[in-house]
Tab-separated table of C-alpha atoms and ligand atoms in Angstrom:
chain	number	residue	atom	x	y	z
A	1	UNK	CA	79.319	-44.591	41.674
A	2	UNK	CA	76.037	-45.583	40.014
A	3	UNK	CA	72.996	-45.364	42.270
A	4	UNK	CA	70.016	-47.520	41.399
A	5	UNK	CA	66.745	-46.405	42.885
A	6	UNK	CA	63.322	-47.941	42.530
A	7	UNK	CA	61.153	-44.931	43.388
A	8	UNK	CA	58.263	-45.476	45.733
A	9	UNK	CA	54.751	-44.211	45.314
A	10	UNK	CA	55.311	-42.021	48.402
A	11	UNK	CA	58.109	-40.093	46.714
A	12	UNK	CA	56.987	-36.674	45.467
A	13	UNK	CA	58.386	-35.294	42.235
A	14	UNK	CA	60.584	-32.255	42.747
A	15	UNK	CA	58.688	-29.388	41.153
A	16	UNK	CA	60.373	-26.508	39.420
A	17	UNK	CA	58.601	-23.213	40.179
A	18	UNK	CA	56.747	-23.231	36.856
A	19	UNK	CA	56.436	-26.631	35.323
A	20	UNK	CA	57.045	-30.231	36.181
A	21	UNK	CA	56.701	-32.578	33.198
A	22	UNK	CA	56.406	-35.665	35.371
A	23	UNK	CA	53.551	-34.217	37.408
A	24	UNK	CA	51.851	-33.499	34.099
A	25	UNK	CA	52.436	-37.077	32.859
A	26	UNK	CA	51.005	-38.403	36.134
A	27	UNK	CA	47.967	-36.120	35.926
A	28	UNK	CA	47.279	-37.318	32.393
A	29	UNK	CA	47.645	-40.918	33.577
A	30	UNK	CA	45.362	-40.449	36.627
A	31	UNK	CA	42.674	-38.898	34.445
A	32	UNK	CA	42.586	-41.934	32.133
A	33	UNK	CA	43.092	-44.470	34.950
A	34	UNK	CA	39.816	-43.147	36.419
A	35	UNK	CA	38.059	-43.550	33.072
A	36	UNK	CA	39.409	-47.112	32.745
A	37	UNK	CA	38.584	-47.920	36.375
A	38	UNK	CA	42.118	-49.260	36.838
A	39	UNK	CA	42.713	-51.186	40.056
A	40	UNK	CA	45.042	-49.668	42.675
A	41	UNK	CA	48.082	-51.984	42.186
A	42	UNK	CA	48.103	-51.329	38.431
A	43	UNK	CA	47.911	-47.575	39.114
A	44	UNK	CA	50.757	-47.776	41.623
A	45	UNK	CA	52.839	-49.689	39.103
A	46	UNK	CA	52.195	-47.460	36.088
A	47	UNK	CA	52.251	-44.031	37.813
A	48	UNK	CA	55.963	-44.478	38.551
A	49	UNK	CA	58.970	-45.906	36.694
A	50	UNK	CA	59.936	-49.504	37.378
A	51	UNK	CA	63.616	-48.539	37.671
A	52	UNK	CA	65.849	-45.470	37.746
A	53	UNK	CA	69.573	-44.915	37.545
A	54	UNK	CA	71.225	-41.672	38.686
A	55	UNK	CA	74.968	-41.480	38.200
A	56	UNK	CA	78.050	-39.303	37.829
A	57	UNK	CA	80.144	-39.068	34.667
A	58	UNK	CA	83.606	-37.617	35.392
A	59	UNK	CA	85.220	-36.176	32.262
A	60	UNK	CA	88.759	-34.943	31.696
A	61	UNK	CA	88.150	-31.647	29.896
A	62	UNK	CA	90.322	-30.245	27.104
A	63	UNK	CA	91.956	-27.781	29.519
A	64	UNK	CA	93.116	-30.644	31.778
A	65	UNK	CA	90.532	-30.104	34.550
A	66	UNK	CA	87.968	-32.779	35.528
A	67	UNK	CA	84.275	-31.968	35.394
A	68	UNK	CA	81.583	-34.246	36.804
A	69	UNK	CA	78.355	-34.437	34.796
A	70	UNK	CA	75.111	-35.946	36.114
A	71	UNK	CA	73.471	-38.698	34.061
A	72	UNK	CA	70.133	-40.516	34.258
A	73	UNK	CA	68.349	-43.502	32.814
A	74	UNK	CA	64.727	-44.182	33.683
A	75	UNK	CA	63.016	-47.440	32.658
A	76	UNK	CA	59.346	-46.719	33.118
A	77	UNK	CA	57.866	-50.042	32.018
A	78	UNK	CA	59.054	-53.079	30.065
A	79	UNK	CA	56.042	-55.406	30.235
A	80	UNK	CA	55.572	-55.299	26.439
A	81	UNK	CA	59.269	-55.582	25.509
A	82	UNK	CA	62.717	-54.037	26.121
A	83	UNK	CA	62.625	-50.396	27.281
A	84	UNK	CA	63.166	-47.937	24.433
A	85	UNK	CA	63.928	-44.241	24.449
A	86	UNK	CA	66.349	-41.487	23.679
A	87	UNK	CA	69.171	-39.859	25.614
A	88	UNK	CA	69.079	-36.058	25.735
A	89	UNK	CA	71.877	-33.635	26.451
A	90	UNK	CA	70.449	-30.471	28.000
A	91	UNK	CA	71.759	-27.944	30.530
A	92	UNK	CA	68.375	-27.839	32.304
A	93	UNK	CA	67.764	-31.604	32.302
A	94	UNK	CA	66.034	-32.890	35.436
A	95	UNK	CA	65.164	-36.392	36.540
A	96	UNK	CA	61.492	-35.438	36.470
A	97	UNK	CA	61.719	-34.499	32.790
A	98	UNK	CA	63.412	-37.833	32.112
A	99	UNK	CA	60.730	-39.666	34.123
A	100	UNK	CA	57.987	-37.957	32.173
A	101	UNK	CA	59.611	-38.727	28.846
A	102	UNK	CA	60.156	-42.380	29.851
A	103	UNK	CA	56.490	-42.646	30.834
A	104	UNK	CA	55.394	-41.124	27.522
A	105	UNK	CA	57.640	-43.639	25.682
A	106	UNK	CA	55.723	-46.511	27.293
A	107	UNK	CA	52.427	-45.094	26.020
A	108	UNK	CA	53.952	-44.217	22.643
A	109	UNK	CA	55.227	-47.742	21.920
A	110	UNK	CA	51.901	-49.167	23.063
A	111	UNK	CA	49.741	-46.824	20.980
A	112	UNK	CA	51.586	-47.758	17.758
A	113	UNK	CA	51.580	-51.383	18.935
A	114	UNK	CA	55.292	-52.172	18.738
A	115	UNK	CA	56.731	-54.755	21.176
A	116	UNK	CA	58.767	-52.318	23.299
A	117	UNK	CA	58.496	-50.601	26.669
A	118	UNK	CA	59.391	-47.065	27.717
A	119	UNK	CA	62.691	-45.585	28.828
A	120	UNK	CA	64.581	-42.299	28.633
A	121	UNK	CA	67.982	-40.983	29.572
A	122	UNK	CA	69.766	-37.714	29.887
A	123	UNK	CA	72.888	-35.876	30.872
A	124	UNK	CA	72.929	-32.384	32.374
A	125	UNK	CA	75.308	-30.681	29.967
A	126	UNK	CA	75.337	-28.119	27.180
A	127	UNK	CA	76.928	-29.447	23.981
A	128	UNK	CA	77.140	-25.848	22.708
A	129	UNK	CA	80.033	-25.403	25.160
A	130	UNK	CA	81.707	-28.797	24.780
A	131	UNK	CA	84.280	-29.967	22.240
A	132	UNK	CA	83.555	-33.147	20.276
A	133	UNK	CA	86.179	-34.968	22.341
A	134	UNK	CA	84.477	-33.908	25.580
A	135	UNK	CA	81.102	-35.029	24.195
A	136	UNK	CA	82.621	-38.396	23.223
A	137	UNK	CA	83.900	-38.782	26.796
A	138	UNK	CA	80.391	-38.091	28.161
A	139	UNK	CA	78.910	-40.712	25.795
A	140	UNK	CA	81.474	-43.336	26.782
A	141	UNK	CA	81.086	-42.451	30.486
A	142	UNK	CA	77.294	-42.838	30.245
A	143	UNK	CA	77.750	-46.358	28.818
A	144	UNK	CA	80.338	-47.350	31.421
A	145	UNK	CA	77.807	-46.549	34.117
A	146	UNK	CA	74.860	-48.190	32.381
A	147	UNK	CA	76.338	-51.159	30.432
A	148	UNK	CA	75.032	-53.703	32.966
A	149	UNK	CA	71.471	-52.415	32.691
A	150	UNK	CA	70.993	-51.751	28.973
A	151	UNK	CA	71.257	-53.990	25.879
A	152	UNK	CA	69.295	-55.279	22.888
A	153	UNK	CA	67.121	-57.450	25.138
A	154	UNK	CA	66.860	-55.020	28.095
A	155	UNK	CA	66.848	-51.380	27.114
A	156	UNK	CA	67.679	-49.819	23.757
A	157	UNK	CA	68.732	-46.119	23.752
A	158	UNK	CA	68.437	-43.642	20.862
A	159	UNK	CA	69.172	-39.973	20.111
A	160	UNK	CA	66.996	-37.131	21.360
A	161	UNK	CA	67.433	-33.393	21.873
A	162	UNK	CA	71.056	-32.400	21.142
A	163	UNK	CA	72.299	-35.968	20.606
A	164	UNK	CA	73.166	-37.293	17.149
A	165	UNK	CA	74.056	-40.486	15.222
A	166	UNK	CA	77.709	-39.779	16.071
A	167	UNK	CA	76.910	-39.844	19.811
A	168	UNK	CA	75.069	-43.171	19.297
A	169	UNK	CA	78.050	-44.680	17.485
A	170	UNK	CA	80.439	-43.721	20.310
A	171	UNK	CA	77.995	-45.288	22.770
A	172	UNK	CA	77.720	-48.467	20.670
A	173	UNK	CA	81.491	-48.683	20.396
A	174	UNK	CA	81.940	-48.376	24.167
A	175	UNK	CA	79.201	-50.971	24.773
A	176	UNK	CA	80.811	-53.431	22.332
A	177	UNK	CA	84.238	-52.945	23.942
A	178	UNK	CA	82.750	-53.732	27.367
A	179	UNK	CA	80.675	-56.692	26.122
A	180	UNK	CA	83.327	-58.066	23.768
A	181	UNK	CA	81.116	-58.586	20.705
A	182	UNK	CA	79.070	-56.882	18.024
A	183	UNK	CA	75.621	-55.755	19.183
A	184	UNK	CA	74.277	-53.379	16.528
A	185	UNK	CA	70.745	-53.860	17.930
A	186	UNK	CA	71.818	-52.293	21.246
A	187	UNK	CA	71.217	-48.708	20.173
A	188	UNK	CA	69.302	-46.975	17.385
A	189	UNK	CA	69.720	-43.742	15.470
A	190	UNK	CA	73.131	-44.928	14.277
A	191	UNK	CA	74.604	-43.499	11.074
A	192	UNK	CA	73.365	-45.192	7.911
A	193	UNK	CA	76.051	-47.677	6.832
A	194	UNK	CA	77.028	-48.269	10.479
A	195	UNK	CA	73.853	-50.096	11.481
A	196	UNK	CA	71.447	-47.200	11.000
A	197	UNK	CA	68.197	-47.454	9.080
A	198	UNK	CA	67.364	-45.451	6.014
A	199	UNK	CA	64.415	-43.223	6.829
A	200	UNK	CA	65.233	-42.729	10.531
A	201	UNK	CA	66.197	-39.090	10.010
A	202	UNK	CA	62.901	-38.383	8.278
A	203	UNK	CA	60.748	-40.706	10.402
A	204	UNK	CA	59.463	-38.481	13.215
A	205	UNK	CA	58.641	-35.461	11.064
A	206	UNK	CA	57.143	-37.615	8.308
A	207	UNK	CA	55.133	-39.552	10.904
A	208	UNK	CA	53.663	-36.275	12.188
A	209	UNK	CA	52.552	-35.477	8.631
A	210	UNK	CA	51.081	-38.961	7.976
A	211	UNK	CA	48.791	-38.340	10.966
A	212	UNK	CA	47.999	-34.773	9.819
A	213	UNK	CA	47.108	-36.152	6.361
A	214	UNK	CA	44.658	-38.644	7.924
A	215	UNK	CA	43.143	-36.022	10.250
A	216	UNK	CA	42.577	-33.632	7.331
A	217	UNK	CA	40.913	-36.476	5.377
A	218	UNK	CA	38.501	-36.926	8.314
A	219	UNK	CA	37.799	-33.179	8.268
A	220	UNK	CA	37.251	-33.185	4.492
A	221	UNK	CA	40.080	-30.641	4.007
A	222	UNK	CA	42.521	-31.149	1.086
A	223	UNK	CA	46.107	-30.699	2.369
A	224	UNK	CA	46.835	-28.307	-0.495
A	225	UNK	CA	44.241	-25.875	0.843
A	226	UNK	CA	45.799	-25.692	4.311
A	227	UNK	CA	48.495	-23.633	6.011
A	228	UNK	CA	50.627	-24.338	9.079
A	229	UNK	CA	52.845	-22.625	11.664
A	230	UNK	CA	55.703	-24.581	13.211
A	231	UNK	CA	57.559	-24.102	16.480
A	232	UNK	CA	61.156	-25.340	16.269
A	233	UNK	CA	63.461	-26.000	13.352
A	234	UNK	CA	65.264	-29.164	14.407
A	235	UNK	CA	64.994	-32.695	13.097
A	236	UNK	CA	61.258	-33.130	13.696
A	237	UNK	CA	60.230	-29.698	12.426
A	238	UNK	CA	62.400	-29.796	9.290
A	239	UNK	CA	61.064	-33.118	7.998
A	240	UNK	CA	57.482	-32.311	8.965
A	241	UNK	CA	57.783	-29.079	6.953
A	242	UNK	CA	59.266	-30.913	3.963
A	243	UNK	CA	56.643	-33.662	3.686
A	244	UNK	CA	53.714	-31.351	4.439
A	245	UNK	CA	54.909	-29.044	1.651
A	246	UNK	CA	55.405	-31.999	-0.722
A	247	UNK	CA	51.743	-32.843	-0.093
A	248	UNK	CA	50.868	-29.272	-1.108
A	249	UNK	CA	50.501	-27.481	2.259
A	250	UNK	CA	52.051	-24.072	3.001
A	251	UNK	CA	54.128	-23.365	6.132
A	252	UNK	CA	54.205	-19.669	7.035
A	253	UNK	CA	56.722	-19.741	9.885
A	254	UNK	CA	59.164	-21.747	11.967
A	255	UNK	CA	60.781	-20.658	15.221
A	256	UNK	CA	64.110	-21.506	16.791
A	257	UNK	CA	66.320	-20.909	19.815
A	258	UNK	CA	69.036	-18.282	19.505
A	259	UNK	CA	72.000	-19.371	21.586
A	260	UNK	CA	73.723	-15.973	21.545
A	261	UNK	CA	70.613	-14.013	22.596
A	262	UNK	CA	69.320	-16.788	24.904
A	263	UNK	CA	65.826	-16.364	23.499
A	264	UNK	CA	63.735	-17.713	20.639
A	265	UNK	CA	62.583	-16.062	17.396
A	266	UNK	CA	59.881	-16.800	14.851
A	267	UNK	CA	60.908	-16.608	11.185
A	268	UNK	CA	57.903	-15.774	9.034
A	269	UNK	CA	57.343	-15.625	5.287
A	270	UNK	CA	53.652	-15.447	4.467
A	271	UNK	CA	54.224	-16.679	0.917
A	272	UNK	CA	55.679	-19.894	2.433
A	273	UNK	CA	59.000	-20.664	4.110
A	274	UNK	CA	61.588	-22.957	2.541
A	275	UNK	CA	63.132	-25.684	4.691
A	276	UNK	CA	66.200	-25.839	2.411
A	277	UNK	CA	66.729	-22.078	2.577
A	278	UNK	CA	66.420	-21.972	6.383
A	279	UNK	CA	68.608	-25.058	6.770
A	280	UNK	CA	71.372	-23.345	4.803
A	281	UNK	CA	71.457	-20.588	7.464
A	282	UNK	CA	71.022	-22.807	10.566
A	283	UNK	CA	73.606	-24.119	12.981
A	284	UNK	CA	73.784	-27.830	13.795
A	285	UNK	CA	71.391	-27.364	16.755
A	286	UNK	CA	68.573	-25.997	14.555
A	287	UNK	CA	69.233	-22.333	15.479
A	288	UNK	CA	68.525	-19.962	12.553
A	289	UNK	CA	70.785	-16.972	11.786
A	290	UNK	CA	68.667	-13.774	12.193
A	291	UNK	CA	70.635	-11.464	9.941
A	292	UNK	CA	70.820	-13.964	7.090
A	293	UNK	CA	67.102	-14.742	7.465
A	294	UNK	CA	66.266	-11.028	7.100
A	295	UNK	CA	68.461	-10.971	4.003
A	296	UNK	CA	66.385	-13.815	2.539
A	297	UNK	CA	63.151	-11.870	3.092
A	298	UNK	CA	61.999	-13.407	6.377
A	299	UNK	CA	60.332	-11.328	9.083
A	300	UNK	CA	62.084	-11.993	12.402
A	301	UNK	CA	59.422	-11.905	15.142
A	302	UNK	CA	59.461	-12.710	18.860
A	303	UNK	CA	59.736	-16.443	19.588
A	304	UNK	CA	56.162	-16.900	20.790
A	305	UNK	CA	54.517	-15.434	17.657
A	306	UNK	CA	54.254	-18.844	15.964
A	307	UNK	CA	51.228	-19.581	18.159
A	308	UNK	CA	49.248	-16.525	16.976
A	309	UNK	CA	49.426	-17.169	13.249
A	310	UNK	CA	46.269	-17.258	11.125
A	311	UNK	CA	46.722	-20.849	9.919
A	312	UNK	CA	44.790	-24.131	9.900
A	313	UNK	CA	47.438	-26.197	11.666
A	314	UNK	CA	49.867	-25.599	14.533
A	315	UNK	CA	52.843	-27.936	14.842
A	316	UNK	CA	54.730	-27.432	18.123
A	317	UNK	CA	57.986	-29.298	17.421
A	318	UNK	CA	60.523	-27.784	19.834
A	319	UNK	CA	60.125	-28.521	23.543
A	320	UNK	CA	57.664	-29.383	26.275
A	321	UNK	CA	55.389	-26.828	28.023
A	322	UNK	CA	54.852	-24.485	25.054
A	323	UNK	CA	51.047	-24.317	24.747
A	324	UNK	CA	49.960	-23.273	28.229
A	325	UNK	CA	47.065	-21.750	30.166
A	326	UNK	CA	48.691	-18.340	29.585
A	327	UNK	CA	49.050	-18.439	25.805
A	328	UNK	CA	46.392	-20.888	24.604
A	329	UNK	CA	43.858	-18.115	24.079
A	330	UNK	CA	46.225	-16.446	21.627
A	331	UNK	CA	45.639	-19.321	19.184
A	332	UNK	CA	43.865	-17.874	16.136
A	333	UNK	CA	40.186	-18.721	15.502
A	334	UNK	CA	41.161	-20.260	12.141
A	335	UNK	CA	43.227	-23.053	13.750
A	336	UNK	CA	41.507	-26.445	13.428
A	337	UNK	CA	44.311	-28.844	14.221
A	338	UNK	CA	47.264	-29.059	16.615
A	339	UNK	CA	49.746	-31.820	15.732
A	340	UNK	CA	52.227	-32.269	18.567
A	341	UNK	CA	55.659	-33.026	17.106
A	342	UNK	CA	57.390	-32.292	20.436
A	343	UNK	CA	56.909	-34.317	23.603
A	344	UNK	CA	54.597	-32.709	26.136
A	345	UNK	CA	54.107	-29.320	24.422
A	346	UNK	CA	50.574	-28.808	25.789
A	347	UNK	CA	49.689	-28.447	29.471
A	348	UNK	CA	46.451	-29.895	30.929
A	349	UNK	CA	45.108	-26.304	31.375
A	350	UNK	CA	45.642	-25.623	27.659
A	351	UNK	CA	44.105	-29.001	26.780
A	352	UNK	CA	40.842	-27.938	28.406
A	353	UNK	CA	40.704	-24.824	26.237
A	354	UNK	CA	41.594	-26.732	23.049
A	355	UNK	CA	38.861	-29.276	23.792
A	356	UNK	CA	36.312	-26.534	24.535
A	357	UNK	CA	37.220	-24.765	21.285
A	358	UNK	CA	36.836	-28.045	19.397
A	359	UNK	CA	40.379	-27.901	18.055
A	360	UNK	CA	41.411	-31.386	16.941
A	361	UNK	CA	44.588	-32.472	18.731
A	362	UNK	CA	46.900	-35.237	17.525
A	363	UNK	CA	48.631	-35.959	20.841
A	364	UNK	CA	52.412	-36.127	21.083
A	365	UNK	CA	52.811	-39.796	21.775
A	366	UNK	CA	50.764	-40.628	18.680
A	367	UNK	CA	51.890	-37.796	16.363
A	368	UNK	CA	55.627	-38.186	17.001
A	369	UNK	CA	55.670	-42.007	17.303
A	370	UNK	CA	57.241	-42.280	13.823
A	371	UNK	CA	60.681	-41.909	15.402
A	372	UNK	CA	60.381	-44.848	17.741
A	373	UNK	CA	58.585	-46.903	15.114
A	374	UNK	CA	61.499	-46.455	12.734
A	375	UNK	CA	63.920	-47.104	15.614
A	376	UNK	CA	62.104	-50.381	16.115
A	377	UNK	CA	62.601	-51.114	12.394
A	378	UNK	CA	66.288	-50.233	12.819
A	379	UNK	CA	66.572	-52.626	15.755
A	380	UNK	CA	64.909	-55.416	13.745
A	381	UNK	CA	67.251	-54.798	10.790
A	382	UNK	CA	70.334	-54.605	13.058
A	383	UNK	CA	69.410	-57.838	14.830
A	384	UNK	CA	68.980	-59.551	11.412
A	385	UNK	CA	72.031	-57.746	9.977
A	386	UNK	CA	69.943	-57.172	6.826
A	387	UNK	CA	68.912	-53.667	5.797
A	388	UNK	CA	65.819	-52.518	3.888
A	389	UNK	CA	65.522	-49.939	1.117
A	390	UNK	CA	64.123	-46.469	1.913
A	391	UNK	CA	60.741	-47.177	0.250
A	392	UNK	CA	60.263	-50.291	2.352
A	393	UNK	CA	61.027	-48.423	5.593
A	394	UNK	CA	58.776	-45.440	4.800
A	395	UNK	CA	56.004	-47.701	3.474
A	396	UNK	CA	55.989	-49.747	6.694
A	397	UNK	CA	56.134	-46.511	8.733
A	398	UNK	CA	53.116	-45.066	6.936
A	399	UNK	CA	51.122	-48.271	7.550
A	400	UNK	CA	51.934	-48.262	11.294
A	401	UNK	CA	51.253	-44.546	11.801
A	402	UNK	CA	48.057	-44.555	9.756
A	403	UNK	CA	46.605	-47.592	11.495
A	404	UNK	CA	47.482	-46.176	14.940
A	405	UNK	CA	45.862	-42.844	14.037
A	406	UNK	CA	42.719	-44.550	12.718
A	407	UNK	CA	42.367	-46.731	15.842
A	408	UNK	CA	42.615	-43.655	18.104
A	409	UNK	CA	40.334	-41.406	16.054
A	410	UNK	CA	37.749	-44.195	15.730
A	411	UNK	CA	37.689	-44.686	19.525
A	412	UNK	CA	37.538	-40.918	20.082
A	413	UNK	CA	34.495	-40.678	17.769
A	414	UNK	CA	32.750	-43.771	19.127
A	415	UNK	CA	33.152	-42.817	22.795
A	416	UNK	CA	33.132	-39.022	22.333
A	417	UNK	CA	36.604	-38.753	23.846
A	418	UNK	CA	39.208	-36.006	23.474
A	419	UNK	CA	41.924	-37.389	21.160
A	420	UNK	CA	44.586	-37.394	23.888
A	421	UNK	CA	42.296	-39.373	26.170
A	422	UNK	CA	41.460	-41.857	23.410
A	423	UNK	CA	45.159	-42.438	22.706
A	424	UNK	CA	45.825	-42.883	26.428
A	425	UNK	CA	42.925	-45.317	26.810
A	426	UNK	CA	44.335	-47.560	24.067
A	427	UNK	CA	47.937	-47.322	25.300
A	428	UNK	CA	47.320	-47.703	29.045
A	429	UNK	CA	44.911	-50.555	28.448
A	430	UNK	CA	47.543	-52.453	26.391
A	431	UNK	CA	50.298	-51.934	28.991
A	432	UNK	CA	48.010	-52.784	31.932
A	433	UNK	CA	46.941	-55.950	30.118
A	434	UNK	CA	50.598	-56.966	29.548
A	435	UNK	CA	51.321	-56.426	33.277
A	436	UNK	CA	48.283	-58.538	34.203
A	437	UNK	CA	49.178	-61.256	31.659
A	438	UNK	CA	52.661	-61.495	33.168
A	439	UNK	CA	51.134	-61.820	36.634
A	440	UNK	CA	52.724	-58.579	37.919
A	441	UNK	CA	49.438	-57.186	39.214
B	501	NAD	P1	66.354	-30.687	17.839
B	501	NAD	O1	67.333	-30.473	18.925
B	501	NAD	O2	66.800	-31.238	16.526
B	501	NAD	O3	65.581	-29.313	17.530
B	501	NAD	C1	64.971	-28.532	18.491
B	501	NAD	C2	64.558	-27.243	17.806
B	501	NAD	O4	63.769	-26.463	18.710
B	501	NAD	C3	65.732	-26.357	17.370
B	501	NAD	O5	65.427	-25.750	16.144
B	501	NAD	C4	65.782	-25.303	18.461
B	501	NAD	O6	66.368	-24.083	18.002
B	501	NAD	C5	64.309	-25.147	18.740
B	501	NAD	N1	63.994	-24.574	20.050
B	501	NAD	C6	64.540	-24.856	21.255
B	501	NAD	N2	63.977	-24.096	22.210
B	501	NAD	C7	63.062	-23.339	21.595
B	501	NAD	C8	62.147	-22.354	22.029
B	501	NAD	N3	62.061	-22.005	23.319
B	501	NAD	N4	61.343	-21.761	21.101
B	501	NAD	C9	61.425	-22.088	19.797
B	501	NAD	N5	62.267	-23.012	19.322
B	501	NAD	C10	63.068	-23.626	20.216
B	501	NAD	O7	65.209	-31.612	18.476
B	501	NAD	P2	64.198	-32.571	17.730
B	501	NAD	O8	64.829	-33.920	17.608
B	501	NAD	O9	63.628	-31.916	16.533
B	501	NAD	O10	63.075	-32.712	18.858
B	501	NAD	C11	62.071	-31.714	19.053
B	501	NAD	C12	60.997	-32.272	19.978
B	501	NAD	O11	60.465	-33.489	19.424
B	501	NAD	C13	61.462	-32.655	21.396
B	501	NAD	O12	60.366	-32.443	22.283
B	501	NAD	C14	61.740	-34.141	21.278
B	501	NAD	O13	61.662	-34.802	22.530
B	501	NAD	C15	60.611	-34.550	20.363
B	501	NAD	N6	60.811	-35.795	19.636
B	501	NAD	C16	61.886	-35.981	18.825
B	501	NAD	C17	62.017	-37.167	18.122
B	501	NAD	C18	63.136	-37.385	17.138
B	501	NAD	O14	63.134	-38.437	16.496
B	501	NAD	N7	64.041	-36.453	16.940
B	501	NAD	C19	61.086	-38.193	18.291
B	501	NAD	C20	59.999	-37.976	19.127
B	501	NAD	C21	59.868	-36.772	19.792
């Protein structure tokens, strides 16, 4: 049932009418490949994934019927180490989104200099409408299809949008049944106590804030004198809000998806929102209850209002394709910094405007690399079967994120590059070098 395809450079990505994340990832790559004067074989290798798997996952549903879900795994590049990347559950998942995310994982692991490649997986499904038993069956079905092609030394999955530590544990269990042994280093994002690492839940959001802290230092702005607007209220957004506020910053709004209304809303409190308060009225997917929010004194505004706020910092931490050519000009003149918690939130058209307006951008694959860095720590701990204390994990995370940020910002200053380009130059150069060193190109 599993189909393995090695895509060719002739194959064109299937574009949705509005946005194709993989085309965007390729455009970003081409732009930097030109700057680096990359030779043609290296371009052909890095513009496309090394390997792709497209497969069916038949599931016996609770009502007795059988439903067939579509699953993917894309291994973009593994020259620097085993592929690494999350598995998302999303009703609108496409292979091009997965390809883009796998590509960005390659650059992300390279920019923070951890010995891993890039991969990503997904299943077209909506967990909102699935029982836990049905979700377990999807997880186990995904592993049955992929067990031959993933593993601690080949490709290490993790959670992503709408997947959780529980999903990872079901996947690990299925993998260990098939392989007949214990392989805690096969998958990351496991529950703490079952091979998970302390700090993983906080890692991506905290990592975003470590880079914001360093950027503000460069700008000579004390964190306590700054304000921020956040898009999203899931794992990344919640922990970014918490640490930024611990450092003294004020967050005026967060936005979230409303499943019942099939639209998003922005929840604003100009005196400062509270992550704990909003969490107490959120569902497990990060959707905030409108009526309860109003009761707690929040203004409930249209979903896109987060981008117009009069703040110093914007933190898109929901989905890709959110800061676009259409809305970028609605960003307030006060905004000095965009820290991309989400993957691919800014389109190339919007990038041009941000660069022209001199807004400092901490690009996604640098800003949100805390997650994969901590996943790497989890893998190391699982392979050793020895687990570190929280302080040790967060201390090591801060060192990695800060040094990656400083390397990128130093190159950007020295060569007058846009931050995204500087991060790409470092990452692509490291991956291209690994491919050359291995004699692939
Ligand atoms: P999540 O599922 O926990 O949360 C997503 C949040 O975004 C929810 O609050 C949801 O309501 C909100 N949302 C969805 N659509 C929206 C819309 N149109 N407008 C406003 N809000 C909307 O996901 P997450 O783990 O926080 O991931 C968020 C982003 O960060 C994704 O792009 C993901 O790929 C990226 N990322 C996550 C991690 C991680 O460790 N979790 C690591 C790196 C990158």
